[in-house]
Coordinates of N, CA, C and O in Angstrom, one line a residue:
X948 N 93.2 101.8 8.5 CA 92.3 102.2 9.5 C 91.4 103.3 8.8 O 91.9 104.2 8.2
X949 N 90.1 103.2 9.0 CA 89.1 104.1 8.5 C 89.1 105.4 9.3 O 89.3 105.4 10.5
X950 N 88.7 106.5 8.6 CA 88.7 107.8 9.3 C 87.3 108.2 9.4 O 86.3 107.7 8.8
X951 N 87.1 109.3 10.3 CA 85.8 109.9 10.5 C 86.1 111.4 10.5 O 87.3 111.8 10.6
X952 N 85.1 112.2 10.5 CA 85.3 113.7 10.5 C 85.2 114.2 12.0 O 84.3 113.8 12.7
X953 N 86.1 115.1 12.3 CA 86.1 115.6 13.7 C 86.2 117.1 13.6 O 86.9 117.7 12.7
X954 N 85.5 117.8 14.5 CA 85.6 119.3 14.7 C 85.9 119.5 16.1 O 85.1 119.1 17.0
X955 N 87.0 120.1 16.4 CA 87.4 120.4 17.8 C 87.4 121.9 17.9 O 88.2 122.6 17.2
X956 N 86.5 122.5 18.7 CA 86.4 123.9 18.9 C 86.6 124.3 20.3 O 86.0 123.7 21.2
X957 N 87.5 125.3 20.5 CA 87.6 125.9 21.9 C 86.8 127.2 21.9 O 86.3 127.6 20.9
X958 N 86.7 127.8 23.0 CA 85.9 129.0 23.2 C 86.3 130.1 22.3 O 85.5 130.9 21.8
X959 N 87.6 130.2 22.0 CA 88.1 131.3 21.2 C 88.7 131.0 19.8 O 89.0 131.9 19.1
X960 N 88.7 129.7 19.5 CA 89.2 129.4 18.1 C 89.0 127.9 17.8 O 88.9 127.1 18.6
X961 N 88.9 127.6 16.5 CA 88.8 126.2 16.1 C 90.2 125.6 16.2 O 91.2 126.2 15.9
X962 N 90.2 124.4 16.8 CA 91.5 123.7 17.1 C 91.9 122.8 15.9 O 93.0 122.8 15.4
X963 N 90.9 122.0 15.5 CA 91.1 121.1 14.3 C 89.8 120.8 13.7 O 88.8 120.5 14.4
X964 N 89.8 120.7 12.4 CA 88.6 120.3 11.6 C 89.2 119.4 10.5 O 90.0 119.9 9.7
X965 N 88.7 118.2 10.4 CA 89.2 117.3 9.3 C 89.1 115.9 9.6 O 88.4 115.5 10.6
X966 N 89.8 115.0 8.9 CA 89.7 113.6 9.1 C 90.5 113.2 10.3 O 91.5 113.8 10.7
X967 N 90.0 112.1 10.9 CA 90.6 111.6 12.2 C 90.6 110.1 12.2 O 89.6 109.5 11.7
X968 N 91.6 109.5 12.6 CA 91.6 108.0 12.7 C 91.2 107.5 14.1 O 90.6 106.5 14.2
X969 N 91.6 108.3 15.1 CA 91.1 107.9 16.5 C 91.2 109.2 17.4 O 92.0 110.1 17.1
X970 N 90.4 109.2 18.4 CA 90.3 110.3 19.3 C 90.1 109.7 20.7 O 89.2 108.9 20.9
X971 N 90.9 110.2 21.6 CA 90.8 109.7 23.0 C 90.5 111.0 23.9 O 91.3 111.9 23.9
X972 N 89.3 111.0 24.5 CA 89.0 112.2 25.3 C 88.7 111.8 26.8 O 88.3 110.7 27.1
X973 N 89.1 112.7 27.7 CA 88.9 112.4 29.1 C 87.4 112.7 29.5 O 86.9 113.8 29.2
X974 N 86.7 111.8 30.0 CA 85.3 112.0 30.5 C 85.3 111.5 32.0 O 86.3 110.9 32.5
X975 N 84.2 111.7 32.6 CA 84.1 111.3 34.0 C 84.5 109.9 34.4 O 85.0 109.6 35.5
X976 N 84.2 109.0 33.5 CA 84.5 107.6 33.7 C 86.0 107.2 33.4 O 86.4 106.0 33.6
X977 N 86.7 108.1 32.8 CA 88.1 107.8 32.4 C 88.3 108.3 31.0 O 87.6 109.1 30.5
X978 N 89.3 107.7 30.3 CA 89.6 108.0 28.9 C 88.6 107.2 28.0 O 88.4 106.0 28.2
X979 N 88.1 107.9 27.0 CA 87.1 107.3 26.2 C 87.6 107.4 24.7 O 87.9 108.5 24.2
X980 N 87.7 106.2 24.1 CA 88.2 106.2 22.7 C 87.1 106.2 21.7 O 86.1 105.5 21.9
X981 N 87.4 106.9 20.6 CA 86.4 107.0 19.5 C 87.1 106.6 18.2 O 88.2 107.1 17.9
X982 N 86.5 105.7 17.5 CA 87.0 105.3 16.1 C 85.9 105.5 15.1 O 84.8 105.8 15.5
X983 N 86.2 105.2 13.9 CA 85.2 105.4 12.8 C 84.0 104.5 13.1 O 84.1 103.4 13.7
X984 N 82.8 105.0 12.8 CA 81.5 104.3 12.9 C 81.2 104.0 14.4 O 80.5 103.0 14.7
X985 N 81.6 104.9 15.3 CA 81.3 104.8 16.7 C 79.8 105.0 16.9 O 79.2 105.8 16.1
X986 N 79.2 104.4 17.8 CA 77.8 104.6 18.1 C 77.5 106.1 18.5 O 78.4 106.7 19.1
X987 N 76.4 106.6 18.2 CA 76.0 107.9 18.6 C 76.0 108.1 20.1 O 75.6 107.2 20.8
X988 N 76.6 109.2 20.6 CA 76.6 109.4 22.0 C 76.9 110.9 22.3 O 77.4 111.6 21.4
X989 N 76.7 111.3 23.5 CA 77.1 112.6 24.0 C 77.6 112.4 25.4 O 77.1 111.6 26.2
X990 N 78.8 113.1 25.7 CA 79.4 112.9 27.0 C 80.0 114.2 27.5 O 80.4 115.0 26.6
X991 N 80.1 114.4 28.8 CA 80.8 115.6 29.3 C 82.3 115.3 29.3 O 82.8 114.2 29.7
X992 N 83.1 116.3 28.8 CA 84.5 116.2 28.8 C 85.0 116.9 30.1 O 84.5 117.9 30.5
X993 N 86.0 116.3 30.8 CA 86.6 116.8 32.0 C 88.0 117.3 31.6 O 88.6 116.8 30.6
X994 N 88.6 118.1 32.4 CA 90.0 118.5 32.2 C 90.9 117.3 32.2 O 90.8 116.4 33.0
X995 N 91.8 117.2 31.1 CA 92.7 116.1 31.0 C 93.4 116.2 29.7 O 93.4 117.1 29.0
X996 N 94.1 115.0 29.4 CA 94.8 114.9 28.2 C 93.9 114.3 27.1 O 93.3 113.2 27.3
X997 N 93.9 114.9 25.9 CA 93.2 114.3 24.8 C 94.2 114.0 23.7 O 95.2 114.7 23.5
X998 N 94.0 112.8 23.1 CA 94.9 112.4 22.0 C 94.1 112.3 20.7 O 93.1 111.6 20.7
X999 N 94.7 112.9 19.7 CA 94.0 112.8 18.4 C 95.1 112.2 17.4 O 96.2 112.6 17.4
X1000 N 94.6 111.3 16.6 CA 95.4 110.7 15.5 C 94.8 111.0 14.2 O 93.7 110.6 13.9
X1001 N 95.5 111.8 13.3 CA 95.0 112.1 12.0 C 95.9 111.4 11.0 O 97.0 111.0 11.3
X1002 N 95.3 111.2 9.8 CA 96.1 110.4 8.8 C 97.4 111.0 8.5 O 97.6 112.2 8.4
X1003 N 98.4 110.2 8.3 CA 99.8 110.5 8.0 C 100.5 111.4 8.9 O 101.4 112.2 8.5
X1004 N 100.1 111.4 10.2 CA 100.8 112.2 11.2 C 100.9 111.4 12.5 O 100.1 110.5 12.7
X1005 N 101.8 111.8 13.3 CA 102.0 111.2 14.6 C 100.8 111.6 15.5 O 100.3 112.7 15.3
X1006 N 100.4 110.8 16.5 CA 99.4 111.3 17.4 C 99.8 112.6 18.1 O 100.9 112.8 18.4
X1007 N 98.8 113.4 18.4 CA 99.0 114.7 19.0 C 98.2 114.7 20.3 O 97.0 114.3 20.4
X1008 N 98.9 115.1 21.4 CA 98.2 115.2 22.7 C 98.0 116.7 23.0 O 98.8 117.5 22.7
X1009 N 96.8 117.0 23.5 CA 96.4 118.3 23.9 C 95.9 118.3 25.3 O 95.3 117.4 25.7
X1010 N 96.1 119.4 26.0 CA 95.5 119.7 27.3 C 94.1 120.3 27.0 O 94.0 121.4 26.4
X1011 N 93.0 119.6 27.5 CA 91.7 120.2 27.3 C 91.0 120.5 28.6 O 91.3 119.9 29.6
X1012 N 90.1 121.5 28.6 CA 89.4 121.8 29.8 C 88.0 121.1 29.6 O 87.8 120.2 28.8
X1013 N 87.1 121.5 30.5 CA 85.8 120.8 30.5 C 85.0 121.3 29.2 O 85.3 122.3 28.6
X1014 N 84.1 120.4 28.8 CA 83.3 120.7 27.6 C 82.4 119.5 27.3 O 81.9 118.8 28.2
X1015 N 82.2 119.3 26.1 CA 81.2 118.3 25.6 C 81.7 117.6 24.3 O 82.3 118.3 23.5
X1016 N 81.4 116.3 24.2 CA 81.7 115.6 23.0 C 80.5 115.0 22.5 O 79.7 114.4 23.3
X1017 N 80.2 115.1 21.2 CA 79.0 114.5 20.6 C 79.5 113.7 19.4 O 80.2 114.2 18.5
X1018 N 79.0 112.4 19.3 CA 79.3 111.6 18.2 C 78.0 111.3 17.5 O 77.0 110.8 18.2
X1019 N 77.9 111.5 16.2 CA 76.7 111.3 15.5 C 77.0 111.1 14.0 O 77.6 111.9 13.4
X1020 N 76.5 109.9 13.5 CA 76.7 109.6 12.0 C 78.1 109.8 11.5 O 78.4 110.4 10.5
X1021 N 79.0 109.2 12.3 CA 80.5 109.1 11.9 C 81.1 110.5 11.9 O 82.1 110.8 11.2
X1022 N 80.5 111.4 12.6 CA 81.1 112.8 12.8 C 81.2 113.1 14.3 O 80.3 112.7 15.1
X1023 N 82.3 113.7 14.7 CA 82.5 114.0 16.1 C 82.6 115.5 16.3 O 83.4 116.2 15.5
X1024 N 81.9 116.1 17.2 CA 82.0 117.5 17.6 C 82.5 117.6 19.0 O 81.9 117.0 19.9
X1025 N 83.6 118.2 19.2 CA 84.2 118.4 20.6 C 84.2 119.9 20.9 O 84.9 120.7 20.2
X1026 N 83.4 120.3 21.9 CA 83.4 121.7 22.3 C 84.0 121.8 23.7 O 83.5 121.2 24.6
X1027 N 85.1 122.6 23.8 CA 85.8 122.8 25.1 C 86.1 124.2 25.3 O 86.2 125.0 24.4
X1028 N 86.3 124.6 26.6 CA 86.7 126.0 26.9 C 88.0 126.3 26.3 O 88.3 127.3 25.8
X1029 N 88.9 125.3 26.5 CA 90.3 125.5 25.9 C 90.9 124.2 25.5 O 90.6 123.1 26.1
X1030 N 91.8 124.2 24.5 CA 92.5 123.1 24.1 C 93.9 123.6 23.6 O 94.0 124.4 22.8
X1031 N 94.9 123.1 24.3 CA 96.3 123.6 24.0 C 97.2 122.4 23.7 O 97.3 121.4 24.3
X1032 N 98.0 122.7 22.7 CA 99.1 121.8 22.4 C 100.2 122.0 23.4 O 100.4 123.1 23.9
X1033 N 101.0 120.9 23.7 CA 102.0 121.1 24.8 C 103.0 122.3 24.5 O 103.3 123.0 25.5
X1034 N 103.4 122.5 23.3 CA 104.3 123.5 23.0 C 103.7 124.9 23.2 O 104.5 125.9 23.3
X1035 N 102.4 125.0 23.3 CA 101.7 126.3 23.6 C 101.6 126.6 25.1 O 101.2 127.7 25.4
X1036 N 101.9 125.7 25.9 CA 101.7 125.8 27.4 C 103.0 126.5 28.0 O 104.1 126.0 27.8
X1037 N 102.8 127.5 28.7 CA 103.8 128.2 29.4 C 104.0 127.5 30.8 O 103.1 127.7 31.6
X1038 N 105.1 126.8 30.9 CA 105.3 126.0 32.2 C 105.3 126.9 33.4 O 104.6 126.6 34.4
X1039 N 106.0 128.0 33.3 CA 106.1 128.9 34.5 C 104.8 129.5 34.9 O 104.4 129.5 36.1
X1040 N 104.0 129.9 33.9 CA 102.7 130.5 34.2 C 101.8 129.5 34.8 O 101.0 129.7 35.7
X1041 N 101.8 128.2 34.3 CA 101.0 127.2 34.8 C 101.3 126.8 36.2 O 100.4 126.6 37.1
X1042 N 102.6 126.8 36.5 CA 103.0 126.5 37.9 C 102.5 127.6 38.8 O 102.1 127.4 40.0
X1043 N 102.6 128.9 38.4 CA 102.2 130.0 39.2 C 100.6 129.9 39.4 O 100.2 130.1 40.5
X1044 N 99.9 129.6 38.4 CA 98.4 129.5 38.5 C 98.1 128.4 39.5 O 97.1 128.5 40.3
X1045 N 98.8 127.2 39.4 CA 98.5 126.1 40.3 C 98.8 126.6 41.8 O 98.0 126.3 42.7
X1046 N 99.9 127.3 42.0 CA 100.2 127.7 43.4 C 99.2 128.7 43.9 O 98.7 128.6 45.0
X1047 N 98.7 129.6 43.0 CA 97.7 130.6 43.4 C 96.4 129.9 43.7 O 95.7 130.2 44.7
X1048 N 96.0 128.9 42.9 CA 94.8 128.1 43.2 C 94.9 127.3 44.5 O 93.9 127.2 45.2
X1049 N 96.0 126.7 44.7 CA 96.2 126.0 46.0 C 96.1 126.9 47.2 O 95.5 126.6 48.2
X1050 N 96.6 128.1 47.1 CA 96.5 129.1 48.1 C 95.0 129.5 48.3 O 94.6 129.6 49.5
X1051 N 94.3 129.7 47.2 CA 92.9 130.1 47.3 C 92.1 129.0 48.0 O 91.1 129.3 48.7
X1052 N 92.4 127.8 47.8 CA 91.7 126.7 48.4 C 91.9 126.7 49.9 O 91.0 126.2 50.6
X1053 N 93.0 127.2 50.4 CA 93.3 127.2 51.8 C 92.5 128.3 52.5 O 92.4 128.3 53.7
X1054 N 92.1 129.3 51.8 CA 91.4 130.5 52.3 C 89.9 130.1 52.6 O 89.3 129.3 51.9
X1055 N 89.4 130.6 53.7 CA 88.0 130.4 54.0 C 87.1 131.4 53.1 O 87.1 132.5 53.4
X1056 N 86.6 130.8 52.0 CA 85.8 131.7 51.1 C 84.5 131.0 50.8 O 84.2 130.0 51.4
X1057 N 83.7 131.7 50.0 CA 82.4 131.1 49.6 C 82.6 129.8 48.9 O 83.6 129.5 48.3
X1058 N 81.5 129.1 48.8 CA 81.5 127.8 48.0 C 81.8 128.1 46.6 O 82.6 127.3 46.0
X1059 N 81.3 129.2 46.0 CA 81.6 129.5 44.6 C 83.1 129.8 44.4 O 83.6 129.3 43.5
X1060 N 83.7 130.5 45.3 CA 85.1 130.8 45.2 C 85.9 129.5 45.4 O 86.9 129.3 44.7
X1061 N 85.5 128.7 46.2 CA 86.2 127.4 46.4 C 86.1 126.5 45.2 O 87.1 126.0 44.7
X1062 N 84.9 126.5 44.6 CA 84.8 125.7 43.3 C 85.6 126.3 42.2 O 86.2 125.5 41.4
X1063 N 85.6 127.6 42.1 CA 86.4 128.2 41.1 C 87.9 127.9 41.3 O 88.6 127.6 40.3
X1064 N 88.4 127.9 42.5 CA 89.8 127.6 42.8 C 90.1 126.2 42.4 O 91.1 125.8 41.9
X1065 N 89.1 125.3 42.7 CA 89.3 123.8 42.4 C 89.4 123.7 40.9 O 90.3 122.9 40.4
X1066 N 88.6 124.4 40.1 CA 88.6 124.3 38.6 C 89.9 124.8 38.1 O 90.5 124.3 37.2
X1067 N 90.3 126.0 38.7 CA 91.6 126.6 38.2 C 92.8 125.7 38.5 O 93.6 125.5 37.7
X1068 N 92.8 125.0 39.7 CA 93.8 124.1 40.0 C 93.8 122.9 39.1 O 94.9 122.5 38.6
X1069 N 92.7 122.3 38.8 CA 92.6 121.2 37.9 C 93.1 121.5 36.5 O 93.9 120.7 35.9
X1070 N 92.8 122.7 36.0 CA 93.3 123.1 34.7 C 94.8 123.3 34.7 O 95.5 122.8 33.8
X1071 N 95.3 124.0 35.7 CA 96.7 124.2 35.8 C 97.5 122.9 35.9 O 98.5 122.7 35.3
X1072 N 97.0 122.0 36.8 CA 97.7 120.7 37.0 C 97.7 119.9 35.7 O 98.7 119.3 35.3
X1073 N 96.6 120.0 35.0 CA 96.5 119.2 33.7 C 97.5 119.8 32.7 O 98.2 119.1 32.0
X1074 N 97.5 121.1 32.6 CA 98.5 121.8 31.7 C 99.9 121.4 32.0 O 100.7 121.1 31.1
X1075 N 100.2 121.4 33.3 CA 101.6 121.0 33.7 C 101.9 119.6 33.3 O 103.0 119.3 32.8
X1076 N 100.9 118.7 33.6 CA 101.1 117.3 33.2 C 101.4 117.1 31.8 O 102.3 116.4 31.3
X1077 N 100.6 117.7 30.9 CA 100.7 117.6 29.5 C 102.1 118.2 29.0 O 102.8 117.6 28.2
X1078 N 102.4 119.3 29.5 CA 103.7 120.0 29.1 C 104.9 119.2 29.6 O 105.8 118.9 28.8
X1079 N 104.9 118.7 30.8 CA 106.0 117.9 31.3 C 106.1 116.6 30.6 O 107.2 116.1 30.3
X1080 N 105.0 116.0 30.2 CA 105.1 114.7 29.4 C 105.7 115.0 28.1 O 106.5 114.2 27.6
X1081 N 105.3 116.1 27.5 CA 105.8 116.5 26.2 C 107.3 116.7 26.2 O 108.1 116.4 25.3
X1082 N 107.8 117.4 27.3 CA 109.2 117.7 27.5 C 110.0 116.5 28.0 O 111.2 116.6 28.2
X1083 N 109.3 115.4 28.3 CA 110.0 114.2 28.8 C 110.4 114.2 30.2 O 111.3 113.5 30.7
X1084 N 109.7 115.1 31.0 CA 110.0 115.3 32.4 C 109.1 114.3 33.3 O 109.3 114.3 34.5
X1085 N 108.2 113.7 32.7 CA 107.3 112.7 33.5 C 107.4 111.4 32.9 O 107.7 111.1 31.7

């Protein structure tokens, strides 16, 4: 299988830069797969599970937040607010954040506060799903 170059950058650190055999990213229409020589495109990334396969390694799943993916000339740039490997996710903290966000959604607050709570809940639930899958709990 042919490789392509990928750069995955989160808001606070580079996650991975190097060769990639395949990349599956969550976008609004579902999971989107990218292989070598993919056509040029730009898409919005939504919170979800991303899978990256690099040469001579097992596929790695990461919990990603919203962001942007750009494919151009056999190079992929993925910019996200956060990208975490399952072993980096604190299960207890994620459960607490999800509960807090659910409580905030029940409160009568401004539209902005409601949207922030929805985004926080989506991120927490995604982190929980990735970690539980990694731990074999799902």
